[in-house]
Coordinates of N, CA and C in Angstrom, one line a residue:
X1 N -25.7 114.2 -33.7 CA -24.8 113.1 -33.5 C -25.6 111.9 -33.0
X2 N -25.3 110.7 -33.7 CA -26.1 109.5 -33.4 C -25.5 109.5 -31.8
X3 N -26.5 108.4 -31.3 CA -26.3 107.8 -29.9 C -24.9 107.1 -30.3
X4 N -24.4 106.1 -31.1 CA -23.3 105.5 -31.2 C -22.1 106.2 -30.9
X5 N -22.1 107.6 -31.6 CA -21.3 108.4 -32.3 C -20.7 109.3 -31.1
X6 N -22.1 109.5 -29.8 CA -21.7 110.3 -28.9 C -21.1 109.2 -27.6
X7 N -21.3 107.8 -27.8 CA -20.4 106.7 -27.2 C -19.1 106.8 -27.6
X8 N -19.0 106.9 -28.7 CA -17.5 106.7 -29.1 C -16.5 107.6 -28.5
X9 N -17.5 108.9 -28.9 CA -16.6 110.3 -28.2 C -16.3 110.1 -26.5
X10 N -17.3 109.8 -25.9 CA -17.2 109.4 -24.7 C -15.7 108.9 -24.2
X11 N -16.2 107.7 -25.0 CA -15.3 106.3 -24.7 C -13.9 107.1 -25.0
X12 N -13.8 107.5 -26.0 CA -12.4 108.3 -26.4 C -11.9 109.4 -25.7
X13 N -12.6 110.0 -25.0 CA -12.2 110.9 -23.8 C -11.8 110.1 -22.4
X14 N -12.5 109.3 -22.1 CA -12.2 108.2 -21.3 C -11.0 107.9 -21.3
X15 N -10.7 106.9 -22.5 CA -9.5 106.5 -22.7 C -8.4 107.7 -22.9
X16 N -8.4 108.8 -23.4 CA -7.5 109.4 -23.7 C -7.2 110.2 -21.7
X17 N -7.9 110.3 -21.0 CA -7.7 110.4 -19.6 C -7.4 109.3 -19.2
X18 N -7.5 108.1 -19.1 CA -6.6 107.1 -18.6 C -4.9 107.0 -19.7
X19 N -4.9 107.3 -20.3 CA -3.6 107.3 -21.5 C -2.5 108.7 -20.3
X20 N -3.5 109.8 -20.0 CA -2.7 110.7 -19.3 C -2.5 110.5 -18.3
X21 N -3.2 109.5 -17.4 CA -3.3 109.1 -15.9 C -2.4 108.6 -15.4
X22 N -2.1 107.4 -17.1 CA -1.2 106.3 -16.7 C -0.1 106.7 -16.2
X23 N 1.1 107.5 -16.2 CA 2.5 107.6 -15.5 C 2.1 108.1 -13.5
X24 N 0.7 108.5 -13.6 CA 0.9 108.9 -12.2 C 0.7 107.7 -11.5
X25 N -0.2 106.5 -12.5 CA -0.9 105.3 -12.0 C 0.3 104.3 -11.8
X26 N 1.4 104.4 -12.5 CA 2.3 103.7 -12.6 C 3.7 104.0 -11.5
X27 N 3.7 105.4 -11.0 CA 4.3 106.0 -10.1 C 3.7 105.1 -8.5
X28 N 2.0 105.8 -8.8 CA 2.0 104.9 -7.9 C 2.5 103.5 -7.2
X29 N 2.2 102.8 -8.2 CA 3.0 101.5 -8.0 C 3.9 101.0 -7.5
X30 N 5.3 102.1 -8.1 CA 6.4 101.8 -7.8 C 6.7 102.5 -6.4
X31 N 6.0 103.6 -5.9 CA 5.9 103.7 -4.5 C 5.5 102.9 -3.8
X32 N 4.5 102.3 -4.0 CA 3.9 101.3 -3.2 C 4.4 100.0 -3.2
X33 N 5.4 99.9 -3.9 CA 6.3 99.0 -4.4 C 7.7 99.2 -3.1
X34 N 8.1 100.4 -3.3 CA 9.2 100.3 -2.5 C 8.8 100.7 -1.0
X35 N 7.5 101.1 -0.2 CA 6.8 100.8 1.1 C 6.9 99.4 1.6
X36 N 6.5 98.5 0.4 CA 6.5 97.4 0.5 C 8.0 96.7 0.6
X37 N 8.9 97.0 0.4 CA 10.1 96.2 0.7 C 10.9 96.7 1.7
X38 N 10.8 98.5 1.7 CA 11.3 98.8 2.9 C 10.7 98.7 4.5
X39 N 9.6 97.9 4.5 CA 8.7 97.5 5.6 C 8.6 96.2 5.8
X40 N 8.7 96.2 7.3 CA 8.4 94.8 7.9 C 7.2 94.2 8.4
X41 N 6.6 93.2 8.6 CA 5.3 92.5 9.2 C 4.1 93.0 9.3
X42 N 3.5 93.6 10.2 CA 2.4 94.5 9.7 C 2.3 95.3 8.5
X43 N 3.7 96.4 8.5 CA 3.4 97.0 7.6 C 3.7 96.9 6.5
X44 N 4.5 95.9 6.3 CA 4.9 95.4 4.9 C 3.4 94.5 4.3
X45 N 2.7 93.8 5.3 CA 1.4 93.4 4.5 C 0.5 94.3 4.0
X46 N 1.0 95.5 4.9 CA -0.4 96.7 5.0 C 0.3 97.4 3.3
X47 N 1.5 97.5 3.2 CA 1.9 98.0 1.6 C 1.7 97.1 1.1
X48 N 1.9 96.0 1.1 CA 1.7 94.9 0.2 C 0.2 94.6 -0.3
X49 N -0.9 95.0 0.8 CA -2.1 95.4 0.0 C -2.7 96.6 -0.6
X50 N -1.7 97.6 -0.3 CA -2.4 98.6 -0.9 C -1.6 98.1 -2.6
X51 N -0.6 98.2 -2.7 CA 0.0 97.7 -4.2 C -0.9 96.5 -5.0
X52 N -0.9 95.8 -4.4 CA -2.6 94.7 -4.9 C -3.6 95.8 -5.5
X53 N -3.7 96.4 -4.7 CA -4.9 97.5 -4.6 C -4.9 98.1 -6.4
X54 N -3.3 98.8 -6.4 CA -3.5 99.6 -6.9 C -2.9 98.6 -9.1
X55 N -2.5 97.5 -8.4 CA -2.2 96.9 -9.5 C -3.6 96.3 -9.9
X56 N -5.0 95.7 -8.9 CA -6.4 95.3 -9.5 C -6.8 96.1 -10.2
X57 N -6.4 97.7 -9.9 CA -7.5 98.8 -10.3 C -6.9 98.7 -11.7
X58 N -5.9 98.9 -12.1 CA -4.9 98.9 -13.1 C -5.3 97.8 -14.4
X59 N -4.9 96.8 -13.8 CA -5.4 95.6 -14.6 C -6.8 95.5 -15.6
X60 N -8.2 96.2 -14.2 CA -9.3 96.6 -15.2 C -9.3 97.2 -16.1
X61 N -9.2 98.5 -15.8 CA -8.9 99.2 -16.8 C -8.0 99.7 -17.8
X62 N -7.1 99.0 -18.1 CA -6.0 99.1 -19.0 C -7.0 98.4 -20.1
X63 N -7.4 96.8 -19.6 CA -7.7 96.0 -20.6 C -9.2 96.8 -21.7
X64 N -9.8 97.6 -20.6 CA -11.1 98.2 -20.9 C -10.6 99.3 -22.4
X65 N -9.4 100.2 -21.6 CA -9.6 101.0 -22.6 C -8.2 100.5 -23.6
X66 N -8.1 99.1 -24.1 CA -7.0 98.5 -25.3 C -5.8 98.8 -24.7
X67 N -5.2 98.2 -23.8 CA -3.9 98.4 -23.2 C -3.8 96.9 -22.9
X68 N -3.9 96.1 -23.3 CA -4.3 94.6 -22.7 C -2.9 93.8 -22.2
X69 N -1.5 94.4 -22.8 CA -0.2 94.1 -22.3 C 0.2 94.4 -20.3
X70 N -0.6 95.7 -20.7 CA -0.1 96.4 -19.1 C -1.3 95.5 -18.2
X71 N -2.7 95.2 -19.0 CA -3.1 94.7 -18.1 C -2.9 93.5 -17.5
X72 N -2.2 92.4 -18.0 CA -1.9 91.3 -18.1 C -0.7 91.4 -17.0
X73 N 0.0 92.4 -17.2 CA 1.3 92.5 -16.1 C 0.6 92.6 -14.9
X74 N -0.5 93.9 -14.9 CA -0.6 94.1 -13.8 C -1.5 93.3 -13.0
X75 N -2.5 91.9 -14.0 CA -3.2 91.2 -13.3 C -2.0 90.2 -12.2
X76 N -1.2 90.3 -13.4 CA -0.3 89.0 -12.4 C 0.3 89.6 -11.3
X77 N 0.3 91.0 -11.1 CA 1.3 91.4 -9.8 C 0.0 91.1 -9.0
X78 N -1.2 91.4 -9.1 CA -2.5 91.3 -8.6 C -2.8 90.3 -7.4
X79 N -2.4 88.8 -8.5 CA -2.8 87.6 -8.3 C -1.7 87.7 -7.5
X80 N -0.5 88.0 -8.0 CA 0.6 87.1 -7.1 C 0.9 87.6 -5.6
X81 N 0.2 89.0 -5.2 CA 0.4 89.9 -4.5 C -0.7 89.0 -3.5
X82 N -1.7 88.8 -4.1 CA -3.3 88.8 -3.4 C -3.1 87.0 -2.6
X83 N -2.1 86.2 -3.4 CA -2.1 84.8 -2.8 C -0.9 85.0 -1.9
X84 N -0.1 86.0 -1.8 CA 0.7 86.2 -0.7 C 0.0 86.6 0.2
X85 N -0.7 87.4 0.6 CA -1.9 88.1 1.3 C -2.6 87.1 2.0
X86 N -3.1 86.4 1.1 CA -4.1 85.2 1.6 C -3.5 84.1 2.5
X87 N -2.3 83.9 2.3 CA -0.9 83.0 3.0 C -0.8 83.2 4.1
X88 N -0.8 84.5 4.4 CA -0.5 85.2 5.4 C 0.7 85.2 6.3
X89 N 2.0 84.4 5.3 CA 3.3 83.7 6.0 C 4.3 84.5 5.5
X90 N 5.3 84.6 6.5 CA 6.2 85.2 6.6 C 7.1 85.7 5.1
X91 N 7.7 87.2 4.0 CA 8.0 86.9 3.1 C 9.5 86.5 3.4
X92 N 10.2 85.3 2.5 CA 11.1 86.0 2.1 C 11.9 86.4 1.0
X93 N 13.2 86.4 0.4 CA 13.6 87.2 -0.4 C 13.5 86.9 -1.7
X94 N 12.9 85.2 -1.8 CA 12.2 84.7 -3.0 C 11.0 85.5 -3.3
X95 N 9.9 85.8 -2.5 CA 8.8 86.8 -2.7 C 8.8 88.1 -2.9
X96 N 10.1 88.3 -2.2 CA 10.2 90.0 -2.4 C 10.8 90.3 -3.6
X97 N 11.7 89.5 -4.6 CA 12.1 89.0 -5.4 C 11.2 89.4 -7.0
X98 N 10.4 88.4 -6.6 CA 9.0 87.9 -7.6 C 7.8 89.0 -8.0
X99 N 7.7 89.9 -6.4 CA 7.5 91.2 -7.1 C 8.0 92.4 -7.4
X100 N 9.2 92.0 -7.1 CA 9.9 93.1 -7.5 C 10.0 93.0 -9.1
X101 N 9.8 91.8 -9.5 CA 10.0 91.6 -11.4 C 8.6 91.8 -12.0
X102 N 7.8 91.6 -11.0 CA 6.6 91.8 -11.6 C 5.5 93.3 -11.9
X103 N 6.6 94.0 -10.8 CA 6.3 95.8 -10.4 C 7.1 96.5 -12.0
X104 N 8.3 95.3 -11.7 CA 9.0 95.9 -13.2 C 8.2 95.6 -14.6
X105 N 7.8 94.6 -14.9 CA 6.7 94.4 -16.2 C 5.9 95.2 -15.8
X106 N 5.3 95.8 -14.8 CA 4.3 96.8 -15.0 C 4.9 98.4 -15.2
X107 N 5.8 98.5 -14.6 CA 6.1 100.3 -14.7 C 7.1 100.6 -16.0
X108 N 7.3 99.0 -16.7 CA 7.7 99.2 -18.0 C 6.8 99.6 -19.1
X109 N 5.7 100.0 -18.5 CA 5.0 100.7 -20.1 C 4.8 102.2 -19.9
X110 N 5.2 102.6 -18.9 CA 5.3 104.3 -18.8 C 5.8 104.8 -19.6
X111 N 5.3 106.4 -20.5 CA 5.8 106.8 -22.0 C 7.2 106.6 -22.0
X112 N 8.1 106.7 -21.0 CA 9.7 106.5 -21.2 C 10.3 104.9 -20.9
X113 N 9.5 104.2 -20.7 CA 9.6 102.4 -20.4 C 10.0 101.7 -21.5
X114 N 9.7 100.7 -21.3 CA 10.3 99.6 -22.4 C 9.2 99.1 -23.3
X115 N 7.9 99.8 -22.7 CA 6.7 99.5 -23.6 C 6.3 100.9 -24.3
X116 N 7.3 101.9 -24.2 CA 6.9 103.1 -24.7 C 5.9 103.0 -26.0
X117 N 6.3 101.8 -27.2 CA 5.7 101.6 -28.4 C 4.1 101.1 -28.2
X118 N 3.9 100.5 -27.4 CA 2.6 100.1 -26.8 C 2.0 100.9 -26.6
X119 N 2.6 102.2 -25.7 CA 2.0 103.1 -25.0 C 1.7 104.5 -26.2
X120 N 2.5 104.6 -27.2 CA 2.5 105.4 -28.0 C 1.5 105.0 -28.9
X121 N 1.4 104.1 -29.1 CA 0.3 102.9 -29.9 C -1.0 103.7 -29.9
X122 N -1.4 103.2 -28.6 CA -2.5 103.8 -28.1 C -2.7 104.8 -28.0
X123 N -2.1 105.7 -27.3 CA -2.4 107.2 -27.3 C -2.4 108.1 -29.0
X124 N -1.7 107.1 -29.9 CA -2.0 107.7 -31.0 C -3.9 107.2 -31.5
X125 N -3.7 105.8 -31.5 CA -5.1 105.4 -31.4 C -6.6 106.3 -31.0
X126 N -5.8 106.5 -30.0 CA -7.4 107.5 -28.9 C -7.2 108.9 -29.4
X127 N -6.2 109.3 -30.2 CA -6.5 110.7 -30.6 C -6.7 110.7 -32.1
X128 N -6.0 109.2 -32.5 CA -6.5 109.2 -34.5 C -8.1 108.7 -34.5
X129 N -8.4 108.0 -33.8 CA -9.4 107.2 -34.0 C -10.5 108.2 -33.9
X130 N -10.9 108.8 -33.0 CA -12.1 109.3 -32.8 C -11.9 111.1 -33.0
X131 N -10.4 111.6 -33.7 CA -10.5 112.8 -34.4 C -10.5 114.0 -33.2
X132 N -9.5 113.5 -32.3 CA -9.8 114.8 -31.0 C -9.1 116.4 -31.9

């Protein structure tokens, strides 16, 4: 097997473990989504960054392995999470609001979501493409 050939396989194992990851990665979310609303002042910033957290990690790697829809959602919960953070002012139900729509464009691509076709997309991709 060329050097190329044993990248691709790689790369395709990669992605086909993020393709399976994704519903727990997206679970996440929405937990750390509802910590976040059912919590006040400290600990509502303290969920409020771990959800940043877990939508940055997301955002990379979606875009890495061709998911570039979910990443885009999940860069914006990212951004919009991370300049709430940085504000450091009081939310209210405008902000809590704004991610709550923006948790939703992201946990809409879970196999049973509103991006299921996306998500089917790809996972046919990473197993036609490289012949698992």
């Amino acid at each position: 097997m060329s050097p190329p050939d044993v990248f691709q396989e790689k790369l395709a194992k990669l992605k086909a473990g993020f393709i399976e990851g994704l519903p727990a990665r997206l679970a996440d979310i929405a937990a750390a989504q509802s910590a976040f609303v059912n919590s006040h002042g400290a600990a509502q910033a303290a969920a409020l960054k771990i959800l940043v957290g877990h939508a940055h990690k997301l955002a990379g790697s979606a875009g890495t392995f061709g998911f570039p829809e979910i990443g885009d959602a999940a860069r914006k919960l990212d951004v919009h999470g991370s300049a709430l953070l940085e504000n450091a002012a009081p939310l209210d139900s405008v902000a809590l609001h704004r991610i709550g729509e923006l948790v939703a464009q992201v946990v809409s691509f879970s196999p049973g979501g509103a991006g299921r076709q996306d998500f089917e997309s790809g996972a046919h991709e990473a197993a036609g493409s490289y012949n698992f």
